[in-house]
PDB file of C-alpha atoms in Angstrom:
ATOM      1  CA  MET A   1      -3.765   2.876  -9.811  1.00 72.00           C
ATOM      2  CA  PRO A   2      -0.688   0.772 -10.501  1.00 79.00           C
ATOM      3  CA  ASN A   3      -0.839  -2.855  -9.427  1.00 84.00           C
ATOM      4  CA  ALA A   4       2.743  -4.036  -8.956  1.00 93.00           C
ATOM      5  CA  ILE A   5       5.711  -1.669  -9.081  1.00 96.00           C
ATOM      6  CA  LYS A   6       9.107  -3.098  -9.934  1.00 97.00           C
ATOM      7  CA  THR A   7      11.975  -0.913  -8.773  1.00 97.00           C
ATOM      8  CA  LEU A   8      15.675  -0.997  -9.518  1.00 97.00           C
ATOM      9  CA  LEU A   9      17.645   0.709  -6.760  1.00 97.00           C
ATOM     10  CA  ILE A  10      21.341   1.468  -7.171  1.00 97.00           C
ATOM     11  CA  ALA A  11      22.770   2.595  -3.857  1.00 95.00           C
ATOM     12  CA  PRO A  12      26.218   3.119  -2.320  1.00 92.00           C
ATOM     13  CA  SER A  13      27.797   0.181  -0.527  1.00 91.00           C
ATOM     14  CA  ALA A  14      27.678   2.172   2.721  1.00 92.00           C
ATOM     15  CA  ALA A  15      23.890   1.919   2.606  1.00 95.00           C
ATOM     16  CA  LEU A  16      23.840  -1.885   2.472  1.00 94.00           C
ATOM     17  CA  SER A  17      23.112  -2.338   6.192  1.00 95.00           C
ATOM     18  CA  ASP A  18      20.069  -0.063   5.852  1.00 97.00           C
ATOM     19  CA  ILE A  19      18.721  -2.026   2.895  1.00 97.00           C
ATOM     20  CA  VAL A  20      19.386  -5.771   3.200  1.00 97.00           C
ATOM     21  CA  ASN A  21      18.607  -7.925   6.245  1.00 97.00           C
ATOM     22  CA  ASP A  22      20.330 -11.097   7.486  1.00 96.00           C
ATOM     23  CA  LYS A  23      18.280 -13.176   5.049  1.00 96.00           C
ATOM     24  CA  GLY A  24      19.612 -11.264   2.070  1.00 96.00           C
ATOM     25  CA  GLU A  25      16.262  -9.519   1.490  1.00 97.00           C
ATOM     26  CA  VAL A  26      15.484  -5.850   1.040  1.00 97.00           C
ATOM     27  CA  ASP A  27      13.759  -4.809   4.255  1.00 98.00           C
ATOM     28  CA  PHE A  28      12.301  -1.322   4.696  1.00 98.00           C
ATOM     29  CA  SER A  29      12.052  -1.782   8.462  1.00 97.00           C
ATOM     30  CA  LEU A  30      15.844  -1.710   8.885  1.00 97.00           C
ATOM     31  CA  LEU A  31      15.898   2.013   8.204  1.00 97.00           C
ATOM     32  CA  LEU A  32      12.330   2.856   9.195  1.00 97.00           C
ATOM     33  CA  PRO A  33      11.041   0.336  11.754  1.00 96.00           C
ATOM     34  CA  MET A  34       7.366   0.328  12.627  1.00 93.00           C
ATOM     35  CA  PRO A  35       6.675   1.406  16.232  1.00 92.00           C
ATOM     36  CA  LYS A  36       6.670  -1.707  18.426  1.00 91.00           C
ATOM     37  CA  VAL A  37       3.437  -0.642  20.115  1.00 89.00           C
ATOM     38  CA  MET A  38       1.730  -0.871  16.721  1.00 88.00           C
ATOM     39  CA  GLU A  39       3.245  -4.232  15.815  1.00 86.00           C
ATOM     40  CA  ASP A  40       2.200  -5.691  19.165  1.00 87.00           C
ATOM     41  CA  ALA A  41      -1.338  -4.306  18.976  1.00 84.00           C
ATOM     42  CA  PHE A  42      -2.103  -5.790  15.567  1.00 83.00           C
ATOM     43  CA  ALA A  43      -0.289  -9.124  15.749  1.00 84.00           C
ATOM     44  CA  LYS A  44      -3.517 -10.707  17.057  1.00 82.00           C
ATOM     45  CA  TYR A  45      -5.753  -9.625  14.158  1.00 80.00           C
ATOM     46  CA  ASP A  46      -6.296 -11.635  10.977  1.00 76.00           C
ATOM     47  CA  THR A  47      -8.297  -8.853   9.315  1.00 78.00           C
ATOM     48  CA  LEU A  48      -7.513  -5.160   9.489  1.00 77.00           C
ATOM     49  CA  TYR A  49     -10.415  -2.710   9.280  1.00 77.00           C
ATOM     50  CA  PRO A  50      -9.782   1.016   8.749  1.00 77.00           C
ATOM     51  CA  THR A  51     -11.242   3.560  11.137  1.00 79.00           C
ATOM     52  CA  ASN A  52     -13.796   4.683   8.563  1.00 83.00           C
ATOM     53  CA  THR A  53     -15.377   1.222   8.498  1.00 84.00           C
ATOM     54  CA  ILE A  54     -17.767  -0.249  11.060  1.00 86.00           C
ATOM     55  CA  ILE A  55     -18.941  -3.855  11.015  1.00 85.00           C
ATOM     56  CA  VAL A  56     -22.392  -4.288  12.546  1.00 86.00           C
ATOM     57  CA  ARG A  57     -24.411  -7.438  13.094  1.00 85.00           C
ATOM     58  CA  ALA A  58     -28.162  -7.792  13.476  1.00 80.00           C
ATOM     59  CA  VAL A  59     -29.143  -8.385  17.090  1.00 75.00           C
ATOM     60  CA  ASN A  60     -29.700 -12.089  17.872  1.00 67.00           C
ATOM     61  CA  SER A  61     -28.065 -13.137  14.594  1.00 62.00           C
ATOM     62  CA  ASP A  62     -24.624 -14.638  14.060  1.00 61.00           C
ATOM     63  CA  THR A  63     -24.797 -14.508  10.288  1.00 58.00           C
ATOM     64  CA  TYR A  64     -26.437 -11.294   9.086  1.00 65.00           C
ATOM     65  CA  SER A  65     -23.849  -8.518   9.130  1.00 75.00           C
ATOM     66  CA  HIS A  66     -23.447  -5.179   7.434  1.00 80.00           C
ATOM     67  CA  THR A  67     -20.425  -2.976   6.656  1.00 84.00           C
ATOM     68  CA  ILE A  68     -20.802   0.753   7.188  1.00 83.00           C
ATOM     69  CA  ASN A  69     -18.345   2.891   5.256  1.00 85.00           C
ATOM     70  CA  LEU A  70     -18.216   6.255   6.972  1.00 85.00           C
ATOM     71  CA  GLY A  71     -17.884   9.090   4.509  1.00 77.00           C
ATOM     72  CA  GLY A  72     -19.394   7.017   1.690  1.00 76.00           C
ATOM     73  CA  ARG A  73     -22.162   7.957  -0.712  1.00 79.00           C
ATOM     74  CA  GLU A  74     -24.745   7.605   2.044  1.00 80.00           C
ATOM     75  CA  PRO A  75     -23.249   9.505   4.967  1.00 82.00           C
ATOM     76  CA  VAL A  76     -23.902   8.480   8.544  1.00 87.00           C
ATOM     77  CA  ILE A  77     -25.453  11.465  10.323  1.00 89.00           C
ATOM     78  CA  TYR A  78     -24.382  11.393  13.952  1.00 90.00           C
ATOM     79  CA  ARG A  79     -25.340  14.222  16.294  1.00 90.00           C
ATOM     80  CA  GLY A  80     -26.425  16.313  13.346  1.00 90.00           C
ATOM     81  CA  GLU A  81     -23.181  16.017  11.357  1.00 89.00           C
ATOM     82  CA  PRO A  82     -21.869  13.596   8.704  1.00 89.00           C
ATOM     83  CA  LEU A  83     -19.445  11.159  10.359  1.00 89.00           C
ATOM     84  CA  THR A  84     -16.452  10.294   8.159  1.00 87.00           C
ATOM     85  CA  SER A  85     -14.065   8.643  10.616  1.00 84.00           C
ATOM     86  CA  LEU A  86     -13.691   7.569  14.220  1.00 85.00           C
ATOM     87  CA  GLU A  87     -10.082   8.719  14.571  1.00 82.00           C
ATOM     88  CA  SER A  88     -10.796  11.882  16.550  1.00 81.00           C
ATOM     89  CA  MET A  89     -13.113  10.196  19.067  1.00 85.00           C
ATOM     90  CA  THR A  90     -12.199   9.622  22.693  1.00 83.00           C
ATOM     91  CA  TYR A  91     -13.012   6.309  24.367  1.00 81.00           C
ATOM     92  CA  ILE A  92     -16.109   7.858  25.959  1.00 87.00           C
ATOM     93  CA  GLU A  93     -17.294   9.269  22.629  1.00 90.00           C
ATOM     94  CA  PHE A  94     -16.720   5.918  20.957  1.00 88.00           C
ATOM     95  CA  GLU A  95     -18.731   4.146  23.676  1.00 90.00           C
ATOM     96  CA  SER A  96     -21.576   6.636  23.138  1.00 92.00           C
ATOM     97  CA  PHE A  97     -21.430   5.959  19.398  1.00 90.00           C
ATOM     98  CA  LEU A  98     -21.724   2.197  19.959  1.00 88.00           C
ATOM     99  CA  ASN A  99     -24.712   2.761  22.262  1.00 90.00           C
ATOM    100  CA  TRP A 100     -26.270   4.953  19.583  1.00 91.00           C
ATOM    101  CA  ILE A 101     -25.939   2.120  17.034  1.00 87.00           C
ATOM    102  CA  ALA A 102     -27.358  -0.425  19.485  1.00 86.00           C
ATOM    103  CA  GLY A 103     -30.324   1.838  20.208  1.00 87.00           C
ATOM    104  CA  GLY A 104     -31.388   2.040  16.578  1.00 86.00           C
ATOM    105  CA  GLY A 105     -29.829   5.406  15.811  1.00 86.00           C
ATOM    106  CA  LEU A 106     -28.164   4.191  12.629  1.00 80.00           C
ATOM    107  CA  ASN A 107     -31.264   3.428  10.601  1.00 77.00           C
ATOM    108  CA  GLY A 108     -33.931   2.510  13.122  1.00 78.00           C
ATOM    109  CA  SER A 109     -32.711  -1.097  13.335  1.00 77.00           C
ATOM    110  CA  GLU A 110     -31.025  -2.658  16.345  1.00 79.00           C
ATOM    111  CA  TRP A 111     -27.442  -3.596  15.576  1.00 85.00           C
ATOM    112  CA  GLU A 112     -24.487  -4.713  17.618  1.00 86.00           C
ATOM    113  CA  VAL A 113     -20.791  -4.431  16.875  1.00 86.00           C
ATOM    114  CA  PRO A 114     -18.802  -7.683  17.315  1.00 85.00           C
ATOM    115  CA  GLU A 115     -16.491  -7.583  20.317  1.00 86.00           C
ATOM    116  CA  GLN A 116     -13.303  -8.217  18.318  1.00 83.00           C
ATOM    117  CA  HIS A 117     -14.133  -5.301  16.035  1.00 85.00           C
ATOM    118  CA  ILE A 118     -14.706  -3.042  19.040  1.00 89.00           C
ATOM    119  CA  GLU A 119     -11.343  -4.142  20.458  1.00 89.00           C
ATOM    120  CA  GLN A 120      -9.570  -3.404  17.186  1.00 88.00           C
ATOM    121  CA  LEU A 121     -11.211  -0.003  16.832  1.00 89.00           C
ATOM    122  CA  ASN A 122     -10.191   0.871  20.381  1.00 89.00           C
ATOM    123  CA  ASP A 123      -6.618  -0.125  19.529  1.00 90.00           C
ATOM    124  CA  MET A 124      -6.776   2.072  16.440  1.00 88.00           C
ATOM    125  CA  LEU A 125      -8.013   5.082  18.380  1.00 88.00           C
ATOM    126  CA  ARG A 126      -5.294   4.564  21.005  1.00 88.00           C
ATOM    127  CA  LEU A 127      -2.545   4.235  18.389  1.00 89.00           C
ATOM    128  CA  LYS A 128      -3.735   7.285  16.455  1.00 88.00           C
ATOM    129  CA  ARG A 129      -3.200   9.390  19.549  1.00 86.00           C
ATOM    130  CA  ALA A 130       0.121   7.705  20.434  1.00 87.00           C
ATOM    131  CA  THR A 131       1.793   7.526  17.021  1.00 89.00           C
ATOM    132  CA  GLY A 132      -0.268   9.654  14.646  1.00 90.00           C
ATOM    133  CA  TYR A 133      -1.328   6.551  12.700  1.00 90.00           C
ATOM    134  CA  SER A 134      -4.244   4.244  13.437  1.00 88.00           C
ATOM    135  CA  ASN A 135      -2.963   0.969  11.973  1.00 87.00           C
ATOM    136  CA  PRO A 136       0.048  -0.668  10.251  1.00 89.00           C
ATOM    137  CA  LEU A 137      -1.331  -0.123   6.743  1.00 88.00           C
ATOM    138  CA  GLU A 138      -1.690   3.604   7.334  1.00 90.00           C
ATOM    139  CA  TRP A 139       1.767   3.799   8.917  1.00 94.00           C
ATOM    140  CA  ARG A 140       3.479   1.879   6.089  1.00 94.00           C
ATOM    141  CA  SER A 141       1.716   3.924   3.390  1.00 94.00           C
ATOM    142  CA  ALA A 142       2.870   7.173   5.002  1.00 95.00           C
ATOM    143  CA  CYS A 143       6.354   6.197   6.208  1.00 96.00           C
ATOM    144  CA  TRP A 144       7.431   3.807   3.445  1.00 97.00           C
ATOM    145  CA  GLY A 145       5.196   4.999   0.627  1.00 97.00           C
ATOM    146  CA  CYS A 146       3.616   1.580   0.023  1.00 96.00           C
ATOM    147  CA  LYS A 147       1.276  -0.809   1.798  1.00 92.00           C
ATOM    148  CA  LYS A 148       3.716  -3.667   2.417  1.00 93.00           C
ATOM    149  CA  ASN A 149       7.391  -4.403   2.802  1.00 96.00           C
ATOM    150  CA  ALA A 150       9.415  -5.143  -0.306  1.00 97.00           C
ATOM    151  CA  GLU A 151       9.348  -8.441  -2.134  1.00 97.00           C
ATOM    152  CA  THR A 152      12.958  -9.012  -3.137  1.00 97.00           C
ATOM    153  CA  ILE A 153      13.613 -10.101  -6.706  1.00 97.00           C
ATOM    154  CA  SER A 154      17.388  -9.888  -6.713  1.00 96.00           C
ATOM    155  CA  VAL A 155      20.350  -8.431  -4.865  1.00 95.00           C
ATOM    156  CA  LYS A 156      23.530  -8.101  -6.923  1.00 94.00           C
ATOM    157  CA  GLY A 157      26.265  -5.961  -5.443  1.00 93.00           C
ATOM    158  CA  ASN A 158      24.810  -2.492  -5.052  1.00 94.00           C
ATOM    159  CA  GLU A 159      21.826  -3.209  -7.343  1.00 96.00           C
ATOM    160  CA  PHE A 160      18.528  -4.170  -5.738  1.00 97.00           C
ATOM    161  CA  ARG A 161      15.391  -5.188  -7.638  1.00 97.00           C
ATOM    162  CA  ILE A 162      12.162  -5.270  -5.650  1.00 98.00           C
ATOM    163  CA  LEU A 163       8.384  -5.433  -6.026  1.00 97.00           C
ATOM    164  CA  THR A 164       5.913  -3.322  -4.069  1.00 97.00           C
ATOM    165  CA  PRO A 165       2.112  -3.280  -4.340  1.00 93.00           C
ATOM    166  CA  ASN A 166       0.325  -0.281  -5.875  1.00 91.00           C
ATOM    167  CA  SER A 167       3.016   2.356  -5.395  1.00 95.00           C
ATOM    168  CA  LEU A 168       6.682   3.233  -5.398  1.00 96.00           C
ATOM    169  CA  PRO A 169       8.206   3.238  -1.875  1.00 97.00           C
ATOM    170  CA  ALA A 170       8.970   6.925  -2.339  1.00 95.00           C
ATOM    171  CA  ALA A 171       9.039   7.887   1.346  1.00 96.00           C
ATOM    172  CA  TRP A 172      11.523   5.111   2.158  1.00 97.00           C
ATOM    173  CA  LEU A 173      13.707   5.970  -0.839  1.00 96.00           C
ATOM    174  CA  THR A 174      13.769   9.625   0.220  1.00 95.00           C
ATOM    175  CA  ALA A 175      14.750   8.632   3.776  1.00 95.00           C
ATOM    176  CA  LEU A 176      17.516   6.374   2.458  1.00 96.00           C
ATOM    177  CA  ALA A 177      18.898   9.113   0.228  1.00 95.00           C
ATOM    178  CA  THR A 178      18.712  11.629   3.088  1.00 94.00           C
ATOM    179  CA  VAL A 179      20.706   9.398   5.443  1.00 94.00           C
ATOM    180  CA  HIS A 180      23.309   8.730   2.741  1.00 94.00           C
ATOM    181  CA  HIS A 181      23.253  12.220   1.256  1.00 92.00           C
ATOM    182  CA  SER A 182      26.958  12.229   0.460  1.00 90.00           C
ATOM    183  CA  ALA A 183      26.456   9.593  -2.249  1.00 90.00           C
ATOM    184  CA  ARG A 184      24.237   9.229  -5.290  1.00 93.00           C
ATOM    185  CA  VAL A 185      21.158   7.014  -5.118  1.00 96.00           C
ATOM    186  CA  MET A 186      19.609   5.988  -8.450  1.00 97.00           C
ATOM    187  CA  VAL A 187      16.096   4.619  -8.874  1.00 97.00           C
ATOM    188  CA  SER A 188      14.240   3.288 -11.913  1.00 97.00           C
ATOM    189  CA  TYR A 189      10.680   1.996 -11.651  1.00 97.00           C
ATOM    190  CA  VAL A 190       7.841   0.589 -13.743  1.00 97.00           C
ATOM    191  CA  ASP A 191       4.292  -0.668 -13.358  1.00 96.00           C
ATOM    192  CA  LEU A 192       4.543  -4.255 -14.577  1.00 94.00           C
ATOM    193  CA  ASP A 193       0.953  -4.201 -15.840  1.00 93.00           C
ATOM    194  CA  ASN A 194       1.311  -0.932 -17.719  1.00 93.00           C
ATOM    195  CA  PRO A 195       4.979  -0.357 -18.597  1.00 93.00           C
ATOM    196  CA  ALA A 196       4.288   1.928 -21.539  1.00 91.00           C
ATOM    197  CA  SER A 197       2.425   4.434 -19.376  1.00 90.00           C
ATOM    198  CA  TYR A 198       4.029   4.199 -15.942  1.00 93.00           C
ATOM    199  CA  VAL A 199       7.806   4.276 -15.926  1.00 96.00           C
ATOM    200  CA  GLY A 200      10.268   6.740 -14.486  1.00 96.00           C
ATOM    201  CA  GLU A 201      13.610   7.529 -12.909  1.00 97.00           C
ATOM    202  CA  LEU A 202      14.735   9.277  -9.745  1.00 96.00           C
ATOM    203  CA  GLU A 203      18.226  10.511  -8.946  1.00 96.00           C
ATOM    204  CA  PHE A 204      19.070  11.586  -5.412  1.00 94.00           C
ATOM    205  CA  GLU A 205      22.289  13.515  -4.894  1.00 89.00           C
ATOM    206  CA  GLY A 206      22.973  15.463  -1.761  1.00 79.00           C
ATOM    207  CA  HIS A 207      19.636  16.938  -0.727  1.00 79.00           C
ATOM    208  CA  LYS A 208      18.458  17.322  -4.312  1.00 89.00           C
ATOM    209  CA  VAL A 209      16.250  14.969  -6.278  1.00 93.00           C
ATOM    210  CA  LYS A 210      15.889  14.847 -10.036  1.00 94.00           C
ATOM    211  CA  GLU A 211      12.842  13.084 -11.448  1.00 95.00           C
ATOM    212  CA  SER A 212      12.056  12.171 -15.023  1.00 95.00           C
ATOM    213  CA  ALA A 213       9.177  10.309 -16.638  1.00 95.00           C
ATOM    214  CA  PRO A 214       7.619  10.192 -20.107  1.00 93.00           C
ATOM    215  CA  THR A 215       4.977  12.845 -20.680  1.00 88.00           C
ATOM    216  CA  GLU A 216       3.001  10.544 -22.978  1.00 91.00           C
ATOM    217  CA  HIS A 217       2.481   6.858 -23.767  1.00 92.00           C
ATOM    218  CA  LEU A 218       5.796   5.444 -25.021  1.00 92.00           C
ATOM    219  CA  ASP A 219       4.410   4.763 -28.493  1.00 91.00           C
ATOM    220  CA  GLU A 220       3.581   8.471 -28.865  1.00 93.00           C
ATOM    221  CA  LEU A 221       7.053   9.744 -27.991  1.00 93.00           C
ATOM    222  CA  ALA A 222       9.762  10.786 -30.390  1.00 93.00           C
ATOM    223  CA  GLU A 223      12.030   7.963 -31.494  1.00 94.00           C
ATOM    224  CA  ASP A 224      15.010   9.023 -29.369  1.00 94.00           C
ATOM    225  CA  GLU A 225      12.805   9.296 -26.252  1.00 94.00           C
ATOM    226  CA  GLN A 226      11.271   5.888 -26.962  1.00 94.00           C
ATOM    227  CA  ASP A 227      14.740   4.447 -27.235  1.00 95.00           C
ATOM    228  CA  HIS A 228      15.772   5.934 -23.870  1.00 95.00           C
ATOM    229  CA  TRP A 229      12.756   4.582 -21.992  1.00 95.00           C
ATOM    230  CA  ARG A 230      12.981   1.154 -23.579  1.00 95.00           C
ATOM    231  CA  LYS A 231      16.586   0.977 -22.341  1.00 96.00           C
ATOM    232  CA  VAL A 232      15.332   1.944 -18.874  1.00 96.00           C
ATOM    233  CA  LEU A 233      12.756  -0.858 -19.026  1.00 96.00           C
ATOM    234  CA  GLN A 234      15.435  -3.325 -20.056  1.00 95.00           C
ATOM    235  CA  LYS A 235      17.690  -2.139 -17.222  1.00 95.00           C
ATOM    236  CA  ILE A 236      14.905  -2.646 -14.670  1.00 95.00           C
ATOM    237  CA  LYS A 237      14.223  -6.106 -16.063  1.00 91.00           C
ATOM    238  CA  GLY A 238      17.851  -7.092 -15.528  1.00 85.00           C
TER     239      GLY A 238
END
């Protein structure tokens, strides 16, 4: 998996208000804002746990805790079936599950789930039903294509250089090109840790997208192809 993706976006001037905020930073939320109900629900949490993770603590102990990854190598068998996530549970079903853990159903030991974790899981279940996504990380990954908002490197005219963790913000780029379909949107991207193996270009025009990327490691390409992709890398670098 890529670590840090650097992207060069060349967009029409008409798209500027959908790209750059008042601070002069590229901001995905201008075009695709996160639902306010989700922002409000998770503003109070320092740590975000996915709905396939349960934190349990030994009864009468403030220090000994255990993380249960549902759907892991050792599946949790609940009511005769492997349990992989809590997302489809109702509040009543979730309460029954917590009682099952407390009664020793997990592995014969008595555990309790910390109150803050229960509160967060309840928020996740509520948001999954309301928005289709259980938490901000899941929403951003689906709606923007990456886990976090952009880190702006530079804004020069209609050229924008940004960093995103782990992946290209493909969903956001597609939305931007769809809104501004009458103009051409150009994208070049590279994994900063592995530029010879993860580099590519996207061209959006109308409702069509053209994508190109090397089929092999750059050093194994023909000389003219190497030359093209090294120019792309230089262009992204700026």
